[in-house]
mmCIF file of C-alpha atoms in Angstrom:
data_model
loop_
_atom_site.group_PDB
_atom_site.id
_atom_site.type_symbol
_atom_site.label_atom_id
_atom_site.label_comp_id
_atom_site.label_asym_id
_atom_site.label_seq_id
_atom_site.Cartn_x
_atom_site.Cartn_y
_atom_site.Cartn_z
ATOM 1 C CA MET O 1 71.250 10.878 15.179
ATOM 2 C CA PRO O 2 69.640 8.433 12.946
ATOM 3 C CA VAL O 3 67.520 10.773 10.906
ATOM 4 C CA LEU O 4 64.654 7.996 10.873
ATOM 5 C CA PRO O 5 63.534 4.826 13.781
ATOM 6 C CA SER O 6 65.622 1.555 13.456
ATOM 7 C CA PHE O 7 62.198 -0.273 12.370
ATOM 8 C CA ILE O 8 61.732 1.532 9.687
ATOM 9 C CA THR O 9 65.269 2.367 8.600
ATOM 10 C CA GLU O 10 66.273 -1.569 8.277
ATOM 11 C CA PRO O 11 63.342 -3.617 7.123
ATOM 12 C CA LEU O 12 63.849 -0.893 4.431
ATOM 13 C CA TRP O 13 67.506 -0.847 3.757
ATOM 14 C CA ASP O 14 66.622 -4.724 4.132
ATOM 15 C CA GLN O 15 64.113 -4.526 0.718
ATOM 16 C CA PHE O 16 66.925 -2.382 -0.674
ATOM 17 C CA HIS O 17 69.405 -4.760 -0.239
ATOM 18 C CA THR O 18 67.531 -7.446 -2.013
ATOM 19 C CA LEU O 19 67.197 -5.170 -4.824
ATOM 20 C CA LEU O 20 70.839 -3.974 -5.841
ATOM 21 C CA PRO O 21 71.792 -5.211 -8.945
ATOM 22 C CA ARG O 22 75.115 -7.975 -8.593
ATOM 23 C CA ARG O 23 77.365 -6.441 -9.387
ATOM 24 C CA GLN O 24 80.478 -7.378 -12.442
ATOM 25 C CA ILE O 25 84.148 -6.545 -11.799
ATOM 26 C CA THR O 26 85.762 -6.693 -15.575
ATOM 27 C CA HIS O 27 88.935 -5.464 -14.310
ATOM 28 C CA PRO O 28 91.949 -8.058 -14.888
ATOM 29 C CA LEU O 29 93.089 -7.464 -10.695
ATOM 30 C CA GLY O 30 89.969 -6.205 -9.138
ATOM 31 C CA CYS O 31 89.006 -3.171 -8.170
ATOM 32 C CA HIS O 32 92.675 -0.265 -7.101
ATOM 33 C CA ARG O 33 89.866 0.261 -4.490
ATOM 34 C CA PRO O 34 87.308 -0.557 -2.226
ATOM 35 C CA ARG O 35 83.966 0.215 -3.132
ATOM 36 C CA VAL O 36 81.840 2.055 -0.603
ATOM 37 C CA PRO O 37 79.810 -0.416 1.426
ATOM 38 C CA ASP O 38 75.710 0.744 -0.166
ATOM 39 C CA ARG O 39 74.600 -0.112 3.205
ATOM 40 C CA ILE O 40 76.894 3.701 3.669
ATOM 41 C CA VAL O 41 75.428 5.660 0.249
ATOM 42 C CA PHE O 42 71.937 4.616 1.151
ATOM 43 C CA ASP O 43 72.044 5.819 4.282
ATOM 44 C CA LYS O 44 73.908 9.123 3.024
ATOM 45 C CA LEU O 45 71.040 9.137 0.834
ATOM 46 C CA LEU O 46 68.160 8.737 2.848
ATOM 47 C CA ALA O 47 69.732 11.072 5.910
ATOM 48 C CA ARG O 48 69.737 13.931 2.303
ATOM 49 C CA LEU O 49 65.825 12.568 1.642
ATOM 50 C CA VAL O 50 64.413 13.278 4.825
ATOM 51 C CA LEU O 51 67.679 15.796 5.479
ATOM 52 C CA GLY O 52 67.441 18.289 1.863
ATOM 53 C CA GLY O 53 70.774 19.746 1.766
ATOM 54 C CA THR O 54 73.308 19.315 -1.039
ATOM 55 C CA TYR O 55 75.342 15.891 -1.399
ATOM 56 C CA GLN O 56 78.733 17.516 -0.575
ATOM 57 C CA GLN O 57 76.545 18.156 2.410
ATOM 58 C CA HIS O 58 76.121 15.422 3.402
ATOM 59 C CA ALA O 59 79.582 13.534 2.104
ATOM 60 C CA ASP O 60 82.019 12.800 4.819
ATOM 61 C CA HIS O 61 85.415 10.937 5.143
ATOM 62 C CA ARG O 62 83.844 7.859 4.840
ATOM 63 C CA VAL O 63 81.871 8.659 1.634
ATOM 64 C CA SER O 64 82.223 11.616 -1.510
ATOM 65 C CA ALA O 65 79.679 13.676 -3.294
ATOM 66 C CA THR O 66 80.671 12.312 -5.972
ATOM 67 C CA THR O 67 80.226 8.649 -5.706
ATOM 68 C CA LEU O 68 77.059 9.995 -3.882
ATOM 69 C CA ARG O 69 75.731 11.314 -7.157
ATOM 70 C CA SER O 70 77.275 7.676 -9.046
ATOM 71 C CA ARG O 71 76.067 5.332 -5.938
ATOM 72 C CA ARG O 72 72.432 6.805 -6.796
ATOM 73 C CA ASP O 73 72.555 6.960 -10.586
ATOM 74 C CA GLU O 74 73.242 3.549 -10.588
ATOM 75 C CA TRP O 75 70.747 2.420 -8.696
ATOM 76 C CA ILE O 76 67.975 4.511 -10.478
ATOM 77 C CA ALA O 77 69.174 2.693 -13.536
ATOM 78 C CA ALA O 78 69.173 -0.712 -12.428
ATOM 79 C CA GLY O 79 65.151 0.962 -11.552
ATOM 80 C CA VAL O 80 65.398 -0.167 -8.111
ATOM 81 C CA PHE O 81 63.878 3.412 -6.079
ATOM 82 C CA THR O 82 60.896 1.608 -7.843
ATOM 83 C CA SER O 83 61.149 -1.260 -8.068
ATOM 84 C CA LEU O 84 61.423 -0.580 -3.831
ATOM 85 C CA HIS O 85 57.807 1.519 -3.856
ATOM 86 C CA GLN O 86 56.555 -1.696 -5.838
ATOM 87 C CA ALA O 87 57.470 -3.671 -2.593
ATOM 88 C CA ALA O 88 56.259 -2.579 0.381
ATOM 89 C CA LEU O 89 52.483 -2.097 -1.542
ATOM 90 C CA ASP O 90 52.901 -5.664 -2.363
ATOM 91 C CA ALA O 91 54.272 -5.777 1.875
ATOM 92 C CA TYR O 92 51.115 -3.965 2.612
ATOM 93 C CA ASP O 93 48.524 -5.053 0.924
ATOM 94 C CA ARG O 94 49.697 -8.780 1.711
ATOM 95 C CA ALA O 95 49.660 -7.342 5.408
ATOM 96 C CA ILE O 96 46.929 -5.149 5.820
ATOM 97 C CA GLY O 97 45.105 -4.948 2.593
ATOM 98 C CA LEU O 98 44.764 -1.825 -0.608
ATOM 99 C CA ASP O 99 41.836 0.622 -0.646
ATOM 100 C CA LEU O 100 41.400 0.347 -4.132
ATOM 101 C CA GLU O 101 37.764 1.279 -4.246
ATOM 102 C CA ASP O 102 37.980 4.646 -3.386
ATOM 103 C CA LEU O 103 41.073 6.765 -5.320
ATOM 104 C CA ALA O 104 41.919 9.884 -4.650
ATOM 105 C CA VAL O 105 44.080 12.348 -7.328
ATOM 106 C CA ASP O 106 45.532 16.195 -6.854
ATOM 107 C CA GLY O 107 48.225 18.329 -7.026
ATOM 108 C CA CYS O 108 51.175 19.205 -4.959
ATOM 109 C CA ILE O 109 53.471 22.594 -6.137
ATOM 110 C CA VAL O 110 57.182 22.757 -4.676
ATOM 111 C CA LYS O 111 59.945 25.044 -5.344
ATOM 112 C CA ALA O 112 63.112 23.994 -8.304
ATOM 113 C CA PRO O 113 65.013 26.515 -7.926
ATOM 114 C CA SER O 114 67.787 25.126 -9.413
ATOM 115 C CA GLY O 115 65.416 24.194 -12.818
ATOM 116 C CA GLY O 116 66.188 21.892 -14.557
ATOM 117 C CA GLU O 117 63.384 18.973 -16.134
ATOM 118 C CA ASN O 118 59.668 18.929 -15.766
ATOM 119 C CA THR O 119 60.335 22.931 -13.998
ATOM 120 C CA GLY O 120 58.009 25.986 -14.780
ATOM 121 C CA PRO O 121 57.293 29.272 -13.417
ATOM 122 C CA SER O 122 55.344 28.527 -10.601
ATOM 123 C CA PRO O 123 51.691 30.774 -10.567
ATOM 124 C CA VAL O 124 51.697 30.118 -6.599
ATOM 125 C CA ASP O 125 55.143 31.817 -5.946
ATOM 126 C CA ARG O 126 55.184 34.741 -8.197
ATOM 127 C CA GLY O 127 56.808 32.779 -11.661
ATOM 128 C CA LYS O 128 59.611 31.465 -9.511
ATOM 129 C CA SER O 129 60.311 27.596 -11.159
ATOM 130 C CA GLY O 130 58.860 24.921 -9.676
ATOM 131 C CA ILE O 131 57.746 21.740 -9.739
ATOM 132 C CA LYS O 132 53.812 19.885 -10.005
ATOM 133 C CA ARG O 133 53.417 16.384 -8.249
ATOM 134 C CA SER O 134 50.625 14.508 -9.059
ATOM 135 C CA LEU O 135 49.211 12.388 -7.539
ATOM 136 C CA LEU O 136 47.544 9.018 -6.698
ATOM 137 C CA VAL O 137 46.131 7.312 -3.148
ATOM 138 C CA GLU O 138 44.117 4.479 -1.636
ATOM 139 C CA GLY O 139 41.904 5.186 0.694
ATOM 140 C CA THR O 140 43.423 4.911 3.279
ATOM 141 C CA GLY O 141 46.371 7.395 1.505
ATOM 142 C CA LEU O 142 49.449 5.594 0.660
ATOM 143 C CA PRO O 143 50.866 6.437 -2.840
ATOM 144 C CA ILE O 144 50.486 4.437 -5.323
ATOM 145 C CA GLY O 145 51.333 6.568 -8.143
ATOM 146 C CA CYS O 146 53.252 10.011 -8.906
ATOM 147 C CA VAL O 147 53.543 11.985 -12.282
ATOM 148 C CA LEU O 148 56.042 14.769 -12.268
ATOM 149 C CA ALA O 149 55.603 17.499 -14.203
ATOM 150 C CA SER O 150 55.791 21.947 -14.137
ATOM 151 C CA ALA O 151 53.867 24.423 -12.091
ATOM 152 C CA ASN O 152 52.258 25.674 -14.750
ATOM 153 C CA ARG O 153 50.985 23.117 -15.793
ATOM 154 C CA HIS O 154 46.991 22.217 -15.295
ATOM 155 C CA ASP O 155 45.764 18.843 -12.649
ATOM 156 C CA SER O 156 43.537 18.910 -15.738
ATOM 157 C CA PRO O 157 45.345 17.058 -18.380
ATOM 158 C CA LEU O 158 47.410 14.910 -15.702
ATOM 159 C CA LEU O 159 45.460 12.869 -14.393
ATOM 160 C CA ARG O 160 44.834 10.600 -17.218
ATOM 161 C CA PRO O 161 48.917 9.557 -16.531
ATOM 162 C CA THR O 162 48.582 10.273 -13.145
ATOM 163 C CA LEU O 163 45.586 6.848 -13.056
ATOM 164 C CA GLU O 164 47.619 4.489 -15.888
ATOM 165 C CA THR O 165 50.179 4.288 -12.368
ATOM 166 C CA LEU O 166 47.797 2.055 -10.615
ATOM 167 C CA GLY O 167 47.841 -0.192 -14.107
ATOM 168 C CA ARG O 168 51.849 -0.205 -14.026
ATOM 169 C CA PHE O 169 51.787 -1.515 -10.492
ATOM 170 C CA GLY O 170 50.134 -4.872 -11.789
ATOM 171 C CA PHE O 171 46.823 -5.031 -8.949
ATOM 172 C CA HIS O 172 44.234 -6.935 -8.917
ATOM 173 C CA LEU O 173 41.468 -3.590 -8.739
ATOM 174 C CA PRO O 174 37.906 -3.499 -7.834
ATOM 175 C CA ASP O 175 35.223 -4.198 -10.292
ATOM 176 C CA GLY O 176 34.148 -1.205 -8.869
ATOM 177 C CA ILE O 177 36.473 2.777 -8.476
ATOM 178 C CA THR O 178 35.789 5.448 -7.324
ATOM 179 C CA VAL O 179 37.878 8.166 -7.721
ATOM 180 C CA HIS O 180 37.676 11.344 -5.813
ATOM 181 C CA LEU O 181 39.028 15.057 -7.060
ATOM 182 C CA ASP O 182 38.045 18.719 -6.354
ATOM 183 C CA SER O 183 36.872 21.276 -7.928
ATOM 184 C CA GLY O 184 39.964 22.441 -10.267
ATOM 185 C CA TYR O 185 38.710 18.476 -12.433
ATOM 186 C CA ASP O 186 35.022 19.927 -12.645
ATOM 187 C CA SER O 187 34.593 19.449 -16.608
ATOM 188 C CA ARG O 188 33.688 16.937 -19.140
ATOM 189 C CA VAL O 189 36.351 16.062 -19.733
ATOM 190 C CA THR O 190 37.544 13.731 -16.852
ATOM 191 C CA ARG O 191 34.292 12.981 -16.939
ATOM 192 C CA ASP O 192 34.219 11.300 -20.134
ATOM 193 C CA LEU O 193 37.853 9.594 -19.467
ATOM 194 C CA LEU O 194 36.723 8.363 -15.901
ATOM 195 C CA THR O 195 34.064 6.832 -17.956
ATOM 196 C CA GLU O 196 36.432 5.676 -20.621
ATOM 197 C CA LEU O 197 38.928 3.965 -18.130
ATOM 198 C CA GLY O 198 35.404 2.841 -16.266
ATOM 199 C CA CYS O 199 34.789 4.311 -13.209
ATOM 200 C CA GLY O 200 33.484 6.181 -11.090
ATOM 201 C CA TRP O 201 33.663 9.133 -9.673
ATOM 202 C CA GLN O 202 33.173 12.485 -6.582
ATOM 203 C CA ILE O 203 34.561 15.597 -8.081
ATOM 204 C CA ALA O 204 33.818 18.445 -6.000
ATOM 205 C CA PRO O 205 31.138 20.711 -7.940
ATOM 206 C CA LYS O 206 33.160 24.716 -9.058
ATOM 207 C CA GLY O 207 32.341 28.204 -6.648
ATOM 208 C CA ALA O 208 30.391 25.349 -4.110
ATOM 209 C CA PHE O 209 32.156 25.782 -1.489
ATOM 210 C CA VAL O 210 32.638 21.828 -0.142
ATOM 211 C CA PRO O 211 34.387 21.209 3.406
ATOM 212 C CA ILE O 212 37.385 18.766 3.086
ATOM 213 C CA ASN O 213 36.484 16.404 6.216
ATOM 214 C CA HIS O 214 33.148 16.006 4.250
ATOM 215 C CA THR O 215 34.886 14.146 1.746
ATOM 216 C CA ARG O 216 37.639 11.165 0.492
ATOM 217 C CA ARG O 217 40.214 13.211 -1.278
ATOM 218 C CA TRP O 218 41.629 14.388 2.535
ATOM 219 C CA VAL O 219 43.793 11.582 2.506
ATOM 220 C CA VAL O 220 45.388 12.851 -1.016
ATOM 221 C CA GLU O 221 46.325 16.128 0.860
ATOM 222 C CA ARG O 222 47.376 14.598 4.477
ATOM 223 C CA THR O 223 49.480 12.829 1.624
ATOM 224 C CA ASN O 224 51.403 15.817 -0.158
ATOM 225 C CA SER O 225 52.003 17.248 3.406
ATOM 226 C CA TRP O 226 53.584 14.142 4.200
ATOM 227 C CA HIS O 227 55.973 14.624 1.033
ATOM 228 C CA THR O 228 56.381 18.034 1.227
ATOM 229 C CA ARG O 229 56.923 18.552 5.570
ATOM 230 C CA GLY O 230 58.462 15.212 6.149
ATOM 231 C CA PHE O 231 61.486 15.485 2.903
ATOM 232 C CA LYS O 232 62.695 18.762 2.559
ATOM 233 C CA SER O 233 64.609 17.233 -0.503
ATOM 234 C CA LEU O 234 60.816 16.551 -1.697
ATOM 235 C CA ALA O 235 60.039 20.260 -0.485
ATOM 236 C CA ILE O 236 62.683 21.937 -2.265
ATOM 237 C CA VAL O 237 64.221 19.741 -5.079
ATOM 238 C CA THR O 238 67.109 21.136 -6.187
ATOM 239 C CA ASP O 239 68.536 18.149 -8.736
ATOM 240 C CA ARG O 240 67.623 19.362 -11.748
ATOM 241 C CA SER O 241 67.580 15.391 -14.085
ATOM 242 C CA SER O 242 63.738 13.999 -14.026
ATOM 243 C CA VAL O 243 64.656 10.346 -13.353
ATOM 244 C CA VAL O 244 66.060 11.833 -10.056
ATOM 245 C CA GLN O 245 63.277 12.830 -9.118
ATOM 246 C CA ALA O 246 61.171 10.497 -9.319
ATOM 247 C CA ALA O 247 63.567 7.990 -8.029
ATOM 248 C CA TRP O 248 63.737 10.432 -3.956
ATOM 249 C CA VAL O 249 59.336 10.658 -4.448
ATOM 250 C CA ALA O 250 59.484 6.657 -5.071
ATOM 251 C CA LEU O 251 61.950 5.883 -1.890
ATOM 252 C CA ALA O 252 59.780 8.303 0.151
ATOM 253 C CA SER O 253 56.759 7.218 -1.050
ATOM 254 C CA ALA O 254 58.756 3.489 0.813
ATOM 255 C CA VAL O 255 59.403 5.229 3.998
ATOM 256 C CA ILE O 256 55.470 6.081 4.179
ATOM 257 C CA ILE O 257 53.733 2.900 3.377
ATOM 258 C CA ILE O 258 56.944 1.011 5.250
ATOM 259 C CA ARG O 259 55.618 3.684 9.119
ATOM 260 C CA ARG O 260 52.127 2.417 7.651
ATOM 261 C CA LEU O 261 52.451 -1.190 7.855
ATOM 262 C CA ILE O 262 54.278 -0.585 11.540
ATOM 263 C CA ARG O 263 51.539 1.041 12.838
ATOM 264 C CA GLU O 264 48.353 -1.629 11.345
ATOM 265 C CA ALA O 265 50.406 -4.232 11.812
ATOM 266 C CA TRP O 266 52.029 -3.582 15.208
ATOM 267 C CA VAL O 267 48.420 -4.221 16.766
ATOM 268 C CA ILE O 268 47.392 -7.242 14.101
ATOM 269 C CA PHE O 269 51.078 -9.245 14.099
ATOM 270 C CA ARG O 270 54.302 -9.962 16.613
ATOM 271 C CA TRP O 271 57.789 -10.187 15.450
ATOM 272 C CA ASP O 272 61.488 -10.477 16.713
ATOM 273 C CA THR O 273 62.370 -6.883 15.618
ATOM 274 C CA ARG O 274 58.704 -5.137 17.020
ATOM 275 C CA PRO O 275 59.615 -1.469 18.786
ATOM 276 C CA ALA O 276 57.488 -1.490 22.630
ATOM 277 C CA ARG O 277 55.090 0.752 21.462
ATOM 278 C CA ARG O 278 53.148 1.689 18.389
ATOM 279 C CA PRO O 279 55.051 3.863 15.561
#
């Protein structure tokens, strides 16, 4: 049984396949052992992202755990996962349109029992190893950028690098941008930073209860929930390398964007593989 519906995996794979680097074979006899097809490896990595577990648990007679890891590293070095996230955002922006006038940022702490880079004692898990994701989303909750740090880092110092991920994607930004934040960012340093970047702000004041549904930052809470509840490899991070951690976040974000794109486009456009019902 597929881990994701075919109307998501097929366009995801079509775009992923176009981003794969052309393989250079320098051996005079070609290759002694046939290379495992990229589609098999892609499906296995997607299954690990959704279901979690070790690479050995997802290996079978078609592909080994070593091949899964080596092909993963090969694609990371070529920037395929980051490019896939970017391609999904570009497609959504062309078809539906990104809401970049209202942005939201928030941190999310998850378990990282294996330790490694970007990990530290979690303040919400009795000091056990954890990792923090500082996530930037646009007005409807689509993930734009993410910064990884140890679980004991405060959200406020991560705000600048998180907002800078918006520029990395090269969007034509609107003149007025409002950043929605919770009370953890309520400080003069945050306001000075947003003024420097030319952004407005809506920050929940410290010591005052403001229902989240009365603000525009509830969308980032929902996206953090999508990451942790929909992708087990993001809920319990076992990869120790920071580049691998970032690759999983980029792949999960691409899945979220494509799912939303299909849902929104279903009532506007028609195509051959359009689902019979709105997703």
